[in-house]
Amino acid sequence: DQQVKQNSPSLSVQEGRISILNCDYTNSMFDYFLWYKKYPAEGPTFLISISSIKDKNEDGRFTVFLNKSAKHLSLHIVPSQPGDSAVYFCAAYSTSGTYKYIFGTGTRLKVLA
Amino acid sequence: ETGVTQTPRHLVMGMTNKKSLKCEQHLGHNAMYWYKQSAKKPLELMFVYSLEERVENNSVPSRFSPECPNSSHLFLHLHTLQPEDSALYLCASSQTGTYYGYTFGSGTRLTVV
């Protein structure tokens, strides 16, 4: 049973527009969430995170929103750039559980020039 | 060298071969992980080592054998693999009890022929 789900395997967005990547989770014990970005033939790299005590965290063009009641988080990229084309993974962590992050299946974002 | 280094970057092996993947981290982290990434699948956690002890083994076939001689090094020994084992194998490290997530290596692209 997958605890972290990214239901959209792929997304195409025009350059300059907003990209919205979604992630749902089932375990209410998760209290920390991260987004990773992965280019082909490279390991994932950390992008942005959010703690469950917040509902929004912003870093430049990237904003993560957390809706705890819906067990949903989203990553907004504005404006989208061709270099943002990659696979994006969300990951969830429970400070009261084990020390491992649970990853979603990833969403492949393609930003069209 | 900084971060997490994986060697080799690419490996082609026959089904009767024995080979090893190497991972080294220079971050002072106390936990290391092996993940498998297959096409169109989520990141699959294979093994977790914390303080050099294996604390998780996610039902991985015995043809994969991990080794963690110290907190900076992690190996994945491979023998009699199957073509379906072809994938990107990612090593990651973290400091348990912190929110900083994982630092991933660039991965080893393994092809079993």
Short mmCIF file of C-alpha atoms in Angstrom, two decimals:
data_model
loop_
_atom_site.label_atom_id
_atom_site.label_comp_id
_atom_site.label_asym_id
_atom_site.label_seq_id
_atom_site.Cartn_x
_atom_site.Cartn_y
_atom_site.Cartn_z
CA ASP A 1 0.00 0.00 0.00
CA GLN A 2 1.55 3.23 -1.13
CA GLN A 3 1.63 5.88 1.58
CA VAL A 4 2.76 8.67 -0.72
CA LYS A 5 1.12 9.04 -4.09
CA GLN A 6 1.75 11.23 -7.08
CA ASN A 7 -1.18 10.47 -9.33
CA SER A 8 0.05 12.36 -12.37
CA PRO A 9 2.95 10.53 -14.00
CA SER A 10 3.62 13.40 -16.36
CA LEU A 11 2.83 17.07 -16.92
CA SER A 12 3.55 19.44 -19.80
CA VAL A 13 3.55 23.19 -19.28
CA GLN A 14 4.38 26.13 -21.52
CA GLU A 15 7.44 28.16 -20.59
CA GLY A 16 6.53 31.11 -18.38
CA ARG A 17 3.37 29.50 -17.08
CA ILE A 18 2.77 27.91 -13.68
CA SER A 19 3.57 24.24 -13.06
CA ILE A 20 1.62 22.54 -10.28
CA LEU A 21 2.72 19.14 -9.09
CA ASN A 22 0.56 17.29 -6.61
CA CYS A 23 1.22 14.73 -3.92
CA ASP A 24 -1.16 12.91 -1.57
CA TYR A 25 -0.32 10.93 1.52
CA THR A 26 -2.23 8.58 3.75
CA ASN A 27 -0.27 8.47 6.99
CA SER A 28 -1.31 11.25 9.37
CA MET A 29 1.91 10.71 11.34
CA PHE A 30 3.95 12.29 8.54
CA ASP A 31 5.09 15.70 9.73
CA TYR A 32 7.79 16.70 7.29
CA PHE A 33 7.71 16.75 3.53
CA LEU A 34 10.28 17.33 0.83
CA TRP A 35 10.39 17.69 -2.91
CA TYR A 36 13.27 16.27 -4.90
CA LYS A 37 14.15 16.96 -8.50
CA LYS A 38 15.82 14.37 -10.68
CA TYR A 39 17.46 14.73 -14.06
CA PRO A 40 18.15 11.65 -16.20
CA ALA A 41 21.22 9.65 -15.16
CA GLU A 42 21.60 11.69 -11.98
CA GLY A 43 20.55 11.17 -8.39
CA PRO A 44 17.63 13.17 -6.97
CA THR A 45 18.55 16.53 -5.47
CA PHE A 46 16.73 18.31 -2.70
CA LEU A 47 14.52 21.16 -3.85
CA ILE A 48 12.29 22.44 -1.06
CA SER A 49 10.72 21.21 2.18
CA ILE A 50 7.88 22.00 4.52
CA SER A 51 7.11 21.15 8.10
CA SER A 52 3.59 20.24 9.18
CA ILE A 53 3.45 23.32 11.38
CA LYS A 54 3.36 25.44 8.23
CA ASP A 55 1.02 25.51 5.27
CA LYS A 56 3.33 27.26 2.85
CA ASN A 57 7.03 27.55 2.17
CA GLU A 58 8.52 29.64 -0.61
CA ASP A 59 11.97 29.63 -2.17
CA GLY A 60 12.35 31.77 -5.24
CA ARG A 61 10.22 30.37 -8.04
CA PHE A 62 9.27 27.33 -5.96
CA THR A 63 6.45 27.24 -3.41
CA VAL A 64 5.18 24.22 -1.55
CA PHE A 65 1.68 24.21 -0.06
CA LEU A 66 0.52 21.77 2.58
CA ASN A 67 -3.11 20.96 3.35
CA LYS A 68 -2.99 18.70 6.40
CA SER A 69 -6.71 18.07 6.56
CA ALA A 70 -6.70 16.84 2.98
CA LYS A 71 -3.32 15.12 3.38
CA HIS A 72 -2.21 16.88 0.25
CA LEU A 73 0.77 18.91 -0.78
CA SER A 74 1.61 20.65 -3.98
CA LEU A 75 4.65 22.22 -5.58
CA HIS A 76 4.18 25.39 -7.62
CA ILE A 77 6.83 26.57 -10.03
CA VAL A 78 6.35 30.08 -11.34
CA PRO A 79 7.42 30.96 -13.95
CA SER A 80 8.31 27.58 -15.39
CA GLN A 81 11.55 27.34 -17.35
CA PRO A 82 12.82 24.67 -19.77
CA GLY A 83 15.56 23.80 -17.27
CA ASP A 84 12.84 22.75 -14.83
CA SER A 85 12.09 19.75 -17.04
CA ALA A 86 12.83 16.78 -14.77
CA VAL A 87 11.15 14.17 -12.63
CA TYR A 88 9.87 15.51 -9.31
CA PHE A 89 9.48 13.25 -6.30
CA CYS A 90 7.69 14.14 -3.10
CA ALA A 91 8.81 12.44 0.09
CA ALA A 92 7.30 12.26 3.55
CA TYR A 93 8.85 11.67 6.95
CA SER A 94 7.57 10.98 10.43
CA THR A 95 9.66 12.26 13.33
CA SER A 96 7.99 9.72 15.58
CA GLY A 97 8.54 6.81 13.23
CA THR A 98 11.56 5.35 11.49
CA TYR A 99 14.25 7.50 10.00
CA LYS A 100 13.37 6.83 6.43
CA TYR A 101 11.59 8.97 3.92
CA ILE A 102 8.76 7.49 1.91
CA PHE A 103 8.85 8.56 -1.73
CA GLY A 104 6.11 9.00 -4.25
CA THR A 105 6.28 7.60 -7.77
CA GLY A 106 7.39 10.87 -9.31
CA THR A 107 5.93 13.25 -11.88
CA ARG A 108 7.79 13.97 -15.09
CA LEU A 109 7.54 17.68 -15.86
CA LYS A 110 8.21 18.91 -19.35
CA VAL A 111 8.42 22.66 -19.85
CA LEU A 112 7.91 23.56 -23.49
CA ALA A 113 9.84 26.48 -24.93
CA GLU B 1 35.49 14.73 -2.75
CA THR B 2 32.28 15.93 -1.20
CA GLY B 3 28.76 14.56 -1.00
CA VAL B 4 27.89 11.02 -1.99
CA THR B 5 29.99 9.29 -4.62
CA GLN B 6 28.96 6.14 -6.43
CA THR B 7 31.11 3.93 -8.62
CA PRO B 8 30.91 2.74 -11.28
CA ARG B 9 28.51 5.08 -13.09
CA HIS B 10 27.63 2.40 -15.60
CA LEU B 11 27.89 -1.38 -15.39
CA VAL B 12 27.00 -4.09 -17.85
CA MET B 13 27.14 -7.61 -16.50
CA GLY B 14 26.14 -11.08 -17.55
CA MET B 15 23.75 -13.16 -15.51
CA THR B 16 26.56 -15.36 -14.21
CA ASN B 17 28.88 -12.52 -13.20
CA LYS B 18 29.66 -11.19 -9.74
CA LYS B 19 30.15 -7.47 -9.35
CA SER B 20 29.95 -4.84 -6.62
CA LEU B 21 28.60 -1.31 -6.48
CA LYS B 22 30.38 1.13 -4.22
CA CYS B 23 29.08 4.16 -2.38
CA GLU B 24 31.06 6.61 -0.30
CA GLN B 25 29.78 9.60 1.67
CA HIS B 26 31.86 12.48 2.97
CA LEU B 27 29.12 14.22 4.93
CA GLY B 28 29.54 12.62 8.34
CA HIS B 29 26.08 11.07 8.10
CA ASN B 30 25.19 8.04 10.19
CA ALA B 31 22.72 6.29 7.90
CA MET B 32 23.07 4.98 4.35
CA TYR B 33 20.54 3.58 1.92
CA TRP B 34 20.31 1.64 -1.31
CA TYR B 35 17.43 2.49 -3.63
CA LYS B 36 16.45 0.98 -6.95
CA GLN B 37 14.84 3.05 -9.64
CA SER B 38 13.25 1.18 -12.51
CA ALA B 39 11.48 2.80 -15.42
CA LYS B 40 7.98 4.04 -14.54
CA LYS B 41 8.26 2.85 -10.95
CA PRO B 42 8.76 4.70 -7.67
CA LEU B 43 12.05 4.75 -5.90
CA GLU B 44 12.21 1.37 -4.19
CA LEU B 45 14.00 1.22 -0.87
CA MET B 46 16.22 -1.85 -0.75
CA PHE B 47 18.38 -1.60 2.36
CA VAL B 48 18.93 0.78 5.25
CA TYR B 49 22.04 0.89 7.37
CA SER B 50 22.11 2.97 10.51
CA LEU B 51 25.34 3.21 12.50
CA GLU B 52 26.71 0.41 10.31
CA GLU B 53 23.96 -2.01 11.23
CA ARG B 54 21.40 -3.17 8.71
CA VAL B 55 18.10 -2.05 10.06
CA GLU B 56 15.91 -2.70 7.08
CA ASN B 57 15.77 -5.16 4.23
CA ASN B 58 12.74 -4.68 2.05
CA SER B 59 12.27 -8.24 0.80
CA VAL B 60 15.15 -7.94 -1.57
CA PRO B 61 16.25 -11.16 -3.33
CA SER B 62 19.38 -12.74 -1.94
CA ARG B 63 21.22 -12.14 -5.22
CA PHE B 64 21.66 -8.61 -3.81
CA SER B 65 23.94 -8.53 -0.78
CA PRO B 66 24.76 -5.26 1.00
CA GLU B 67 27.81 -4.54 3.09
CA CYS B 68 28.55 -1.54 5.30
CA PRO B 69 32.09 -1.79 6.67
CA ASN B 70 31.95 1.68 8.24
CA SER B 71 29.69 4.71 8.34
CA SER B 72 31.23 6.21 5.21
CA HIS B 73 31.11 3.23 2.88
CA LEU B 74 28.35 1.06 1.53
CA PHE B 75 28.58 -1.74 -1.01
CA LEU B 76 26.03 -3.71 -2.95
CA HIS B 77 27.34 -7.10 -4.05
CA LEU B 78 25.60 -8.57 -7.07
CA HIS B 79 25.58 -12.16 -8.27
CA THR B 80 23.49 -14.20 -10.70
CA LEU B 81 21.28 -11.26 -11.53
CA GLN B 82 18.34 -11.34 -13.90
CA PRO B 83 17.63 -8.98 -16.81
CA GLU B 84 14.75 -7.45 -14.82
CA ASP B 85 17.33 -6.26 -12.28
CA SER B 86 18.52 -3.73 -14.82
CA ALA B 87 17.87 -0.33 -13.26
CA LEU B 88 19.45 2.76 -11.76
CA TYR B 89 20.80 1.95 -8.30
CA LEU B 90 20.98 4.96 -6.03
CA CYS B 91 22.87 5.30 -2.80
CA ALA B 92 21.85 7.94 -0.26
CA SER B 93 22.96 9.07 3.15
CA SER B 94 21.35 11.03 5.94
CA GLN B 95 21.77 12.08 9.52
CA THR B 96 19.04 10.40 11.50
CA GLY B 97 16.90 12.63 13.65
CA THR B 98 17.29 15.64 11.39
CA TYR B 99 15.06 17.14 8.73
CA TYR B 100 17.69 17.52 6.10
CA GLY B 101 16.54 14.64 3.99
CA TYR B 102 18.76 12.44 1.97
CA THR B 103 21.77 13.28 -0.08
CA PHE B 104 21.81 11.02 -3.10
CA GLY B 105 24.67 9.87 -5.24
CA SER B 106 24.45 10.03 -9.02
CA GLY B 107 23.62 6.36 -9.24
CA THR B 108 24.95 3.33 -11.07
CA ARG B 109 23.13 2.43 -14.27
CA LEU B 110 23.15 -1.37 -14.27
CA THR B 111 22.35 -3.44 -17.33
CA VAL B 112 22.10 -7.21 -16.99
CA VAL B 113 22.50 -9.09 -20.25
#
